[in-house]
Short mmCIF file of C-alpha atoms in Angstrom, two decimals:
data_model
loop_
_atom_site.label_atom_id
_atom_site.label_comp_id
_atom_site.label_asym_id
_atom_site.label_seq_id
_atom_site.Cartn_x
_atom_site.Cartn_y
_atom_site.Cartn_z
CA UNK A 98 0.00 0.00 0.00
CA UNK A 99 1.54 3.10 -1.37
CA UNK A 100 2.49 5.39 1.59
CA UNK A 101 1.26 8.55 -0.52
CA UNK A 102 -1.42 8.23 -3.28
CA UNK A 103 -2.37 10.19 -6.10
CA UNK A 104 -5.12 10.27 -8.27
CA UNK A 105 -6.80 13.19 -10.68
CA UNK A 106 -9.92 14.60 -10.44
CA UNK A 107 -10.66 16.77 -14.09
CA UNK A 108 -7.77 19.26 -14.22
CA UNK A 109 -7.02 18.91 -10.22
CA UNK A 110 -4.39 16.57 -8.84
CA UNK A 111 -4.96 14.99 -5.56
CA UNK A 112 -2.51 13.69 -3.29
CA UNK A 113 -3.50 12.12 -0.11
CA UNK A 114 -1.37 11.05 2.78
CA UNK A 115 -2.55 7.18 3.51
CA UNK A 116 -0.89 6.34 6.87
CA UNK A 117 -4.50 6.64 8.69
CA UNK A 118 -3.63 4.00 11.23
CA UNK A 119 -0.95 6.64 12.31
CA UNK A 120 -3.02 9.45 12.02
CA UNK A 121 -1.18 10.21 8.53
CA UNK A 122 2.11 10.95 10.66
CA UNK A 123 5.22 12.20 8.78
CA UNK A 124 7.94 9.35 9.12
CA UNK A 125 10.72 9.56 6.56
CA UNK A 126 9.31 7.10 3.98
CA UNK A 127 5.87 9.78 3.36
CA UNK A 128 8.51 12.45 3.06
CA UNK A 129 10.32 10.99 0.65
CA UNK A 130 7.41 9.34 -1.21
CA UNK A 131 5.69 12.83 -0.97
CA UNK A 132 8.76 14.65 -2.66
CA UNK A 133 8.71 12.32 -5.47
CA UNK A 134 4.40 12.62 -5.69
CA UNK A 135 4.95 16.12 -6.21
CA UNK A 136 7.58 15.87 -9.04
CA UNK A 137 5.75 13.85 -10.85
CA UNK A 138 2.47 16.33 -10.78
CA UNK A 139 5.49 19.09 -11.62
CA UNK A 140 5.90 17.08 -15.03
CA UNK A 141 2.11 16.74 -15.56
CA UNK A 142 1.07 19.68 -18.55
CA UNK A 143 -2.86 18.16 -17.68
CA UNK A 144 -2.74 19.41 -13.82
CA UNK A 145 -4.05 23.15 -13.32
CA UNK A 146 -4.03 22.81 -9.19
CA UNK A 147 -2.56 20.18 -6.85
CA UNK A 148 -4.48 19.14 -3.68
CA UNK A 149 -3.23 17.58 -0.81
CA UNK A 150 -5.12 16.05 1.58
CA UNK A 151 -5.15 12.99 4.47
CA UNK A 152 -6.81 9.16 4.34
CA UNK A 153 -9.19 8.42 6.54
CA UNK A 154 -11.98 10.52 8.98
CA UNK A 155 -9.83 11.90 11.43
CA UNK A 156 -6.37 13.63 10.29
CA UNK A 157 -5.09 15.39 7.55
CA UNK A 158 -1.66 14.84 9.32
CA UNK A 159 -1.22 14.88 12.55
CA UNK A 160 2.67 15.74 12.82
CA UNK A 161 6.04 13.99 12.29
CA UNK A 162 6.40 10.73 13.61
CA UNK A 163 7.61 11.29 16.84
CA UNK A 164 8.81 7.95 17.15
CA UNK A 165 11.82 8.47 14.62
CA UNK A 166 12.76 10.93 16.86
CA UNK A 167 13.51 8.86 20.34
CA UNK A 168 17.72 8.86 20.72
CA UNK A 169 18.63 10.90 17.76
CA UNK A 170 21.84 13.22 17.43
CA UNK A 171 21.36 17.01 17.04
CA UNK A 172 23.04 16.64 13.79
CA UNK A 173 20.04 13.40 12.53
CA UNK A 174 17.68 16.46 13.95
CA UNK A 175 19.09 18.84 12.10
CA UNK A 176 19.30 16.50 8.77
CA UNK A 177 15.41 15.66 9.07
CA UNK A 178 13.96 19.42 9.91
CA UNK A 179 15.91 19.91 6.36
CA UNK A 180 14.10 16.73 4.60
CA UNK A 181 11.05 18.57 5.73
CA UNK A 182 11.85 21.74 4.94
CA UNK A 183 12.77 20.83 1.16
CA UNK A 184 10.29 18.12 0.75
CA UNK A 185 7.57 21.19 1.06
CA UNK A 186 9.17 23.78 -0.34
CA UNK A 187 9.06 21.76 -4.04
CA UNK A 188 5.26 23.37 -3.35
CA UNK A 189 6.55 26.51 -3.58
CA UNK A 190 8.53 26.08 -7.12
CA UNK A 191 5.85 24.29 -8.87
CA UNK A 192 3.84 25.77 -11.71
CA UNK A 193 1.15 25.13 -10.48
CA UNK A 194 -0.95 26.30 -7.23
CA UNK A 195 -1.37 23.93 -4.12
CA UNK A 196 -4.47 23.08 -2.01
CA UNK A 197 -4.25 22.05 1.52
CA UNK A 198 -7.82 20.03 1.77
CA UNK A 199 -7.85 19.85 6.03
CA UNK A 200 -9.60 17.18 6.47
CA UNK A 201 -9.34 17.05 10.46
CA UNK A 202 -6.01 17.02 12.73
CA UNK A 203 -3.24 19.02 11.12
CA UNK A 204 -0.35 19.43 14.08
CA UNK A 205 3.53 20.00 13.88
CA UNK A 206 4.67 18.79 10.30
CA UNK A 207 0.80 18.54 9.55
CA UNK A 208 0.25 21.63 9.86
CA UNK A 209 3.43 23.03 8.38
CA UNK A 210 2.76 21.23 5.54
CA UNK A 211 -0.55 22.98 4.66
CA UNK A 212 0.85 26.23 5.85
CA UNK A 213 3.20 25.40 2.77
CA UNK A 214 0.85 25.12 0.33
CA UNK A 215 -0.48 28.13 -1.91
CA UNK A 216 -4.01 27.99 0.07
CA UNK A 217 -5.99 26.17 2.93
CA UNK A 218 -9.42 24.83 2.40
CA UNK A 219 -10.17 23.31 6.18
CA UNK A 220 -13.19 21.12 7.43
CA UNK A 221 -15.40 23.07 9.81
CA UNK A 222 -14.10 20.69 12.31
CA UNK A 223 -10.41 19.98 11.73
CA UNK A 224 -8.08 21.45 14.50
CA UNK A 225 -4.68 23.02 13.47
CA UNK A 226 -1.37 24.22 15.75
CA UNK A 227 2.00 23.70 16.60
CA UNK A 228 2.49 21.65 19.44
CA UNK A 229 6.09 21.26 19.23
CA UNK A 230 6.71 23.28 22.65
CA UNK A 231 4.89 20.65 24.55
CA UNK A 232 7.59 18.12 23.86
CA UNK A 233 10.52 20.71 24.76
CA UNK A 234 10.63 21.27 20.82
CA UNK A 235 10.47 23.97 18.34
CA UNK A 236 8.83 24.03 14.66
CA UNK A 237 11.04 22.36 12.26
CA UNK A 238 9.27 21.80 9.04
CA UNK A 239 8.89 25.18 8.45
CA UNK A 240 5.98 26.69 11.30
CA UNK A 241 8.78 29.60 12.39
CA UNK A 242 9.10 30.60 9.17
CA UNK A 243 5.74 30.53 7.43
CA UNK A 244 3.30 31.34 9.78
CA UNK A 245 4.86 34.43 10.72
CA UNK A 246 4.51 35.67 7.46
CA UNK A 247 0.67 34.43 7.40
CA UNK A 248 -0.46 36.31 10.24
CA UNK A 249 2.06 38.09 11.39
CA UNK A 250 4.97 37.85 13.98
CA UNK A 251 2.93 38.19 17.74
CA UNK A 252 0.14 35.70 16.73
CA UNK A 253 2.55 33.51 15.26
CA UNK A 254 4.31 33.68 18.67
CA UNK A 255 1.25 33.57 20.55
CA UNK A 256 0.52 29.70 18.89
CA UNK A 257 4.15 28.18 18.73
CA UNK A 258 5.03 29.13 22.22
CA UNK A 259 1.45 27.82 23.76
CA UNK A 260 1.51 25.10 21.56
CA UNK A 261 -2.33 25.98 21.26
CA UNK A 262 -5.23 24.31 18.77
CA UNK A 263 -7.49 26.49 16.96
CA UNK A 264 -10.31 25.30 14.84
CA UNK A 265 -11.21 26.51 11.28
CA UNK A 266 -13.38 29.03 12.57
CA UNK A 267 -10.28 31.32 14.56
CA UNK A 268 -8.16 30.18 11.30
CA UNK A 269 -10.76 31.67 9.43
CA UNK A 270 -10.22 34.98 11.31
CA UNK A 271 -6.80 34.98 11.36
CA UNK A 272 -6.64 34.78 7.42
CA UNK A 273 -5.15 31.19 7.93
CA UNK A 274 -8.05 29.30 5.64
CA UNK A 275 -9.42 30.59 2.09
CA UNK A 276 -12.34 28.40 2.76
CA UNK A 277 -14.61 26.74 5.66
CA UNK A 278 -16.30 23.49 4.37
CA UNK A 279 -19.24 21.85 6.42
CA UNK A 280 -18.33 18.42 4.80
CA UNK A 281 -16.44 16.86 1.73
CA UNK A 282 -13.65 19.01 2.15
CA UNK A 283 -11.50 17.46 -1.49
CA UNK A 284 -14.65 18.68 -2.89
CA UNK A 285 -14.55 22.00 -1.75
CA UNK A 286 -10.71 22.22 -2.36
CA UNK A 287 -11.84 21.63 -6.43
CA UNK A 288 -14.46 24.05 -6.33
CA UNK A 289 -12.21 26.50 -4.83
CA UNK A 290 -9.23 26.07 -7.57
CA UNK A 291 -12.21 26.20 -10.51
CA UNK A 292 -12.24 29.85 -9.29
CA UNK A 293 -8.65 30.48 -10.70
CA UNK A 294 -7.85 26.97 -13.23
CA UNK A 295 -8.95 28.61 -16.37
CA UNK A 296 -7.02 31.18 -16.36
CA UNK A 297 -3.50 31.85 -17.51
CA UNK A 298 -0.82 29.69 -15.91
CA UNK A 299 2.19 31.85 -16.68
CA UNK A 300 0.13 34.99 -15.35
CA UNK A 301 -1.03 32.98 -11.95
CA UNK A 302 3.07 32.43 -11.98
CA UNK A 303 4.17 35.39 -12.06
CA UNK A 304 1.98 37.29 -10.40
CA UNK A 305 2.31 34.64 -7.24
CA UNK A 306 6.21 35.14 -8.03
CA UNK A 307 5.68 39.42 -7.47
CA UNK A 308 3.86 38.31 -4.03
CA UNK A 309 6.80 35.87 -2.72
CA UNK A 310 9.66 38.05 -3.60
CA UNK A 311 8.29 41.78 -2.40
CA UNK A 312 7.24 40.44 0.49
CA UNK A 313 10.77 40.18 2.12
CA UNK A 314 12.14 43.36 0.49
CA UNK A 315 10.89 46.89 0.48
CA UNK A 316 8.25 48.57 -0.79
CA UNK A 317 10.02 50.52 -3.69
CA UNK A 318 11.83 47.64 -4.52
CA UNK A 319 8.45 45.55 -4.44
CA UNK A 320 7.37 47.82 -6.82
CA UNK A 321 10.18 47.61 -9.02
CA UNK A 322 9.69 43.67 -9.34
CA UNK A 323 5.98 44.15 -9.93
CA UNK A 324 6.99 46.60 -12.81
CA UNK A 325 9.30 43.87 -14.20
CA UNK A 326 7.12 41.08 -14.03
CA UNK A 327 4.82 43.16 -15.39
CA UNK A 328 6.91 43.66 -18.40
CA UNK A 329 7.67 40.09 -18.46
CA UNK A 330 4.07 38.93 -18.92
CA UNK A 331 3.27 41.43 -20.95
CA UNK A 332 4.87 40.04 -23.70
CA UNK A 333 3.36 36.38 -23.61
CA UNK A 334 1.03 35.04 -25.70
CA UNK A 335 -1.58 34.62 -23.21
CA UNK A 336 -1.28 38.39 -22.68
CA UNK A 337 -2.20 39.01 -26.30
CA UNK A 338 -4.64 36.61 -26.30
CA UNK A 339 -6.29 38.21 -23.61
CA UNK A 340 -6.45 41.33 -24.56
CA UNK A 341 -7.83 40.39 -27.68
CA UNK A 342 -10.79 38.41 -26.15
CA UNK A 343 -11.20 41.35 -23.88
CA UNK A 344 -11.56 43.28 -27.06
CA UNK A 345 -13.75 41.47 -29.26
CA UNK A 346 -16.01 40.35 -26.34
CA UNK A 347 -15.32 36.75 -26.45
CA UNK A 348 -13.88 34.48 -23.93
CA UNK A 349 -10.43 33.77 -24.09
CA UNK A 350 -8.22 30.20 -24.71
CA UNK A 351 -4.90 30.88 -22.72
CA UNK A 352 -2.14 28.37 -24.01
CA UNK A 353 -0.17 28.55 -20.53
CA UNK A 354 2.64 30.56 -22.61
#
C-alpha cells in the first residue's frame, strides 16, 4: 500500500497522505514518497491545481512521527527538519498552485505542511497548531518561518510558544483558511481552484512570483519587481490573447505561454 497516493480529479491533482492507522504521521518514507508525488504532478502539462489532503476521517496529518525521533543526534535532527523543509518547499517552485484540503487534525509537520501550500481549504471541524513546545521542541518543518509571514509575527508567537489548537473558525479569522467546508472538504478544495484553473498559468506564476519576492524586500523595490514582471508577462502570448478576447467580447483560450 503506497504510503502517498495520487489520483486526478478533471484538471485537479490529488494527493493524499494514507498512513490513517498513524493518524497520517510524517515518518521519513511519506517524506520521501511525498517529494517524489509532487515531481511527478510538476511534469504533468494536464494538472491546473494540486491538492493535498489525508486518508481516513480523522487527520489530515497529525505531525512527524515522533517515534523516529527517540535517541537521535542534534546533527540526525538537524538532517530531518531539512528533509522537511525541502520536501515542502518543491510546493513553492511548482507551476502550479497547491491546495491544503484539512480534512481534520493538522499538528507539527501537519500543519506546516498545509501552511506550505499556496491555500488552505479546512473542514469546519479539523483542529490546526503547533504543538512542538509541549515536547521541549520547536517548529522544524517550516511553522517559524511561514506562519509568521501568514499572520504576522505576535500571533505567530502567541501559537508556537502555547503550543495551542485552533479550529477553522479562529483560522478563518486569522486569514489562515481561504475556505470553511461543512463536509467533503477534497470537494470543496476543487471548487475553490475552478475559481482560478482557467485562467492563464504563466500569469497565476508570475503574479504569485511578485507576491513571494516583495514580500521580504521593500516597498520601492516591491514595486520595481511588480513593474518587471509586469513587463515580463506582458509580452506572452496569453497576454495578447487576452487582450484580444477582452476586445472582441469573447472568452479567451490561454495556451499557458
Amino acid at each position: 500500500m503506497a504510503v502517498v497516493e495520487r489520483d486526478n480529479q478533471g484538471s485537479c491533482a490529488i494527493l493524499r497522505l494514507n498512513r490513517p492507522e498513524a493518524l497520517n504521521a510524517l515518518n521519513a518514507e511519506v517524506l520521501h514518497a511525498l517529494g517524489e508525488a509532487i515531481d511527478t504532478v510538476a511534469r504533468d502539462e494536464a494538472v491546473r491545481a494540486l491538492i493535498i489532503t489525508g486518508a481516513g476521517p480523522k487527520a489530515f496529518c497529525a505531525g512527524a512521527d515522533i517515534k523516529e525521533f527517540i535517541a537521535q543526534s542534534p546533527l540526525a535532527m538537524k538532517e530531518r527538519a531539512e528533509l522537511g523543509q525541502s520536501t515542502f518547499a518543491r510546493l513553492g517552485r511548482l507551476n502550479v498552485p497547491s491546495i491544503a484540503a484539512i480534512n481534520g487534525f493538522a499538528f507539527g509537520g501537519g500543519f506546516e505542511l498545509a501552511l506550505a501550500c499556496t491555500f488552505r481549504v479546512a473542514l469546519a471541524s479539523a483542529k490546526m497548531g503547533l504543538p512542538e513546545v509541549k515536547l521541549g521542541l520547536l517548529p522544524g518543518f517550516g511553522g517559524t518561518q511561514r506562519l509568521p509571514r501568514l499572520i504576522g509575527e505576535a500571533r505567530a508567537l502567541e501559537l508556537i510558544m502555547s503550543g495551542r489548537f485552533i479550529d477553522a473558525a479562529e483560522a478563518d479569522k486569522f486569514g489562515l483558511v481561504n475556505r470553511v467546508a461543512s463536509e467533503d472538504v477534497v470537494s470543496a478544495a476543487i471548487a475553490f481552484a475552478g475559481e482560478f484553473t482557467g485562467f492563464s498559468l504563466s500569469s497565476q506564476s508570475l503574479a504569485r512570483a511578485a507576491v513571494e519576492r516583495g514580500a521580504s524586500v521593500s516597498l520601492d523595490e516591491g514595486l520595481r519587481i511588480e513593474a518587471e514582471l509586469f513587463g515580463l508577462v506582458s509580452s506572452s502570448e496569453d497576454a495578447a490573447e487576452g487582450c484580444a478576447a477582452f476586445v472582441e467580447k469573447r472568452a479567451a483560450v490561454f495556451k499557458d505561454r
